[in-house]
Amino acid sequence: MTRFRWSTAGESHGEALLAVIEGVPFGLTLDTARIDRELARRQAGFGRSSRQQIEHDRVEVVAGAYHGRSSGAPLVLRVRNKDQSLDALPPLHRPRPGHADLAGAIKFDTDDARPVLERASARETVARVAAGSVAKLLLERVGIRVEGFVSAIGNVTLGESPRFDFGWVADRDVSPVWCPHAATSTAMCDAIRAAGAGGDTLGGVVEVRASGVPAGLGSLMAAESRLDAALAGAVMSVPSVKAVELGDGIASASRTGHAVHDAIAFDGALRSLQRPTNRAGGIEGGMSNGQPLVVRAYLKPLATTKRALGSIDLRDGSSAPSDPQRSDVCAVPSGAVVVEHVVGLVVLAGLLDVVCADTVEDLDAGFRQWSGRRAGLPGS
Ligand code: EPS
């Protein structure tokens, strides 16, 4: 029985985006100002469309609270859209290659892809960030921290991987593209500007790190209980993500075992296991291994391009340029925030699988007991 799960509802230009979160322990202070700050991070980032000037995302707790704290009931969060023009918007007959338009129109047997794109829109990620903010509030209680950054936009790549101590967060937070390196951020903005000027779009790479994750989340025993599979599935479900990498997964495929696997050591004085490298990205055998998690997501360029792509009119099959919609040039900075929150949701689900917690106090005590028993050498 999975105790913790979440889902979202809502359309890009409908009334609101909603998140339903089940399994939130009783007694969590629902810090809406904190959730709003995370929503603001998602909205920011150079390369977004004028839609972000219209929307000012604010969370409302609709259900599952009692005097500002979680009540143990399903928690329902709502973020209202300011642009609620859904029923007044024109039909979409000319699908955009790379978007959900065509496959969705075929699936639902309609020549108007409007309802498809409304739900496929990355606006839905507002609800994921709201839900993920609640997950992060719970994770922070037990010392788990999850942070994301942009490591590439188009062919502009962050040269050096930031250290594992989160010292880079302050630099990320002053970057217009959430990249913790000033000169690279400037080059990324230039690349976005150039793509936009040519009526084109850009993708990129985001990286999420999670520290304080104890060893033993997830399980090797069944396919659906593997933490790596859960992370890959959840991150892949974020719009635009086309590939997910854990640790140095991609480079590992072309290296030898000795160049890939992280040696195991034991510090007798500290009575703690040590891994001098973390190429596995904190997961071995589908389980967390006590090292920081490293999750990378590769985002394709947005499918809505001002300069149209080749398409057809669904009503008669005639060649026609794809339907231009108001859109972003690059949403990779937002993607870093979204993937960060999705990773938080998966880690929390893994934690609540091993530490059963009806209340936040159960979570605190259960975490201490569970991870305390697993410190030092196993079986000792
Ligand atoms: C999106 C298209 C744009 C984006 C939107 C995602 O919206 P609009 O068509 O209203 O200009 O701005 O993202 C958001 C609104 C958001 O808040 O992230 C798309 O087609 O996916």
Short mmCIF file of C-alpha atoms and ligand atoms in Angstrom, two decimals, residues 12-13 42 48-49 51-52 57 83 96 99 120-123 125-126 304 326-328, ligand 1:
data_model
loop_
_atom_site.label_atom_id
_atom_site.label_comp_id
_atom_site.label_asym_id
_atom_site.label_seq_id
_atom_site.Cartn_x
_atom_site.Cartn_y
_atom_site.Cartn_z
CA SER A 12 -3.50 26.20 -18.98
CA HIS A 13 -6.26 28.78 -19.53
CA ARG A 42 9.14 28.57 -11.23
CA ARG A 48 9.44 33.07 -20.74
CA SER A 49 6.51 34.62 -22.63
CA ARG A 51 2.05 35.07 -19.93
CA GLN A 52 4.31 35.29 -16.90
CA ASP A 57 0.84 32.40 -8.87
CA ASP A 83 -5.86 34.12 -17.95
CA ARG A 96 2.67 21.70 -33.70
CA HIS A 99 3.78 18.96 -29.03
CA ALA A 120 -0.37 19.19 -22.06
CA SER A 121 0.74 22.77 -21.40
CA ALA A 122 3.65 23.21 -19.02
CA ARG A 123 1.34 25.47 -17.01
CA THR A 125 3.79 22.24 -13.56
CA VAL A 126 2.48 24.97 -11.23
CA THR A 304 5.72 26.20 -30.08
CA ARG A 326 1.94 32.77 -27.66
CA SER A 327 4.74 30.90 -25.97
CA ASP A 328 8.13 30.91 -24.34
C1 EPS B 1 2.84 26.82 -22.65
C2 EPS B 1 2.63 27.99 -23.35
C3 EPS B 1 2.71 29.33 -22.70
C4 EPS B 1 3.57 29.22 -21.48
C5 EPS B 1 2.95 28.15 -20.61
C6 EPS B 1 3.21 26.82 -21.24
O1 EPS B 1 1.46 29.77 -22.25
P1 EPS B 1 0.55 30.75 -23.12
O2 EPS B 1 0.17 29.92 -24.32
O3 EPS B 1 -0.64 31.09 -22.27
O4 EPS B 1 1.39 31.93 -23.45
O5 EPS B 1 3.75 30.46 -20.87
O6 EPS B 1 3.52 28.14 -19.34
C7 EPS B 1 2.86 28.80 -18.36
C8 EPS B 1 1.80 29.55 -18.54
C9 EPS B 1 3.48 28.62 -17.06
O7 EPS B 1 3.01 29.23 -16.09
O8 EPS B 1 4.46 27.86 -16.98
C10 EPS B 1 2.73 25.51 -23.31
O9 EPS B 1 2.17 25.44 -24.41
O10 EPS B 1 3.18 24.49 -22.75
#
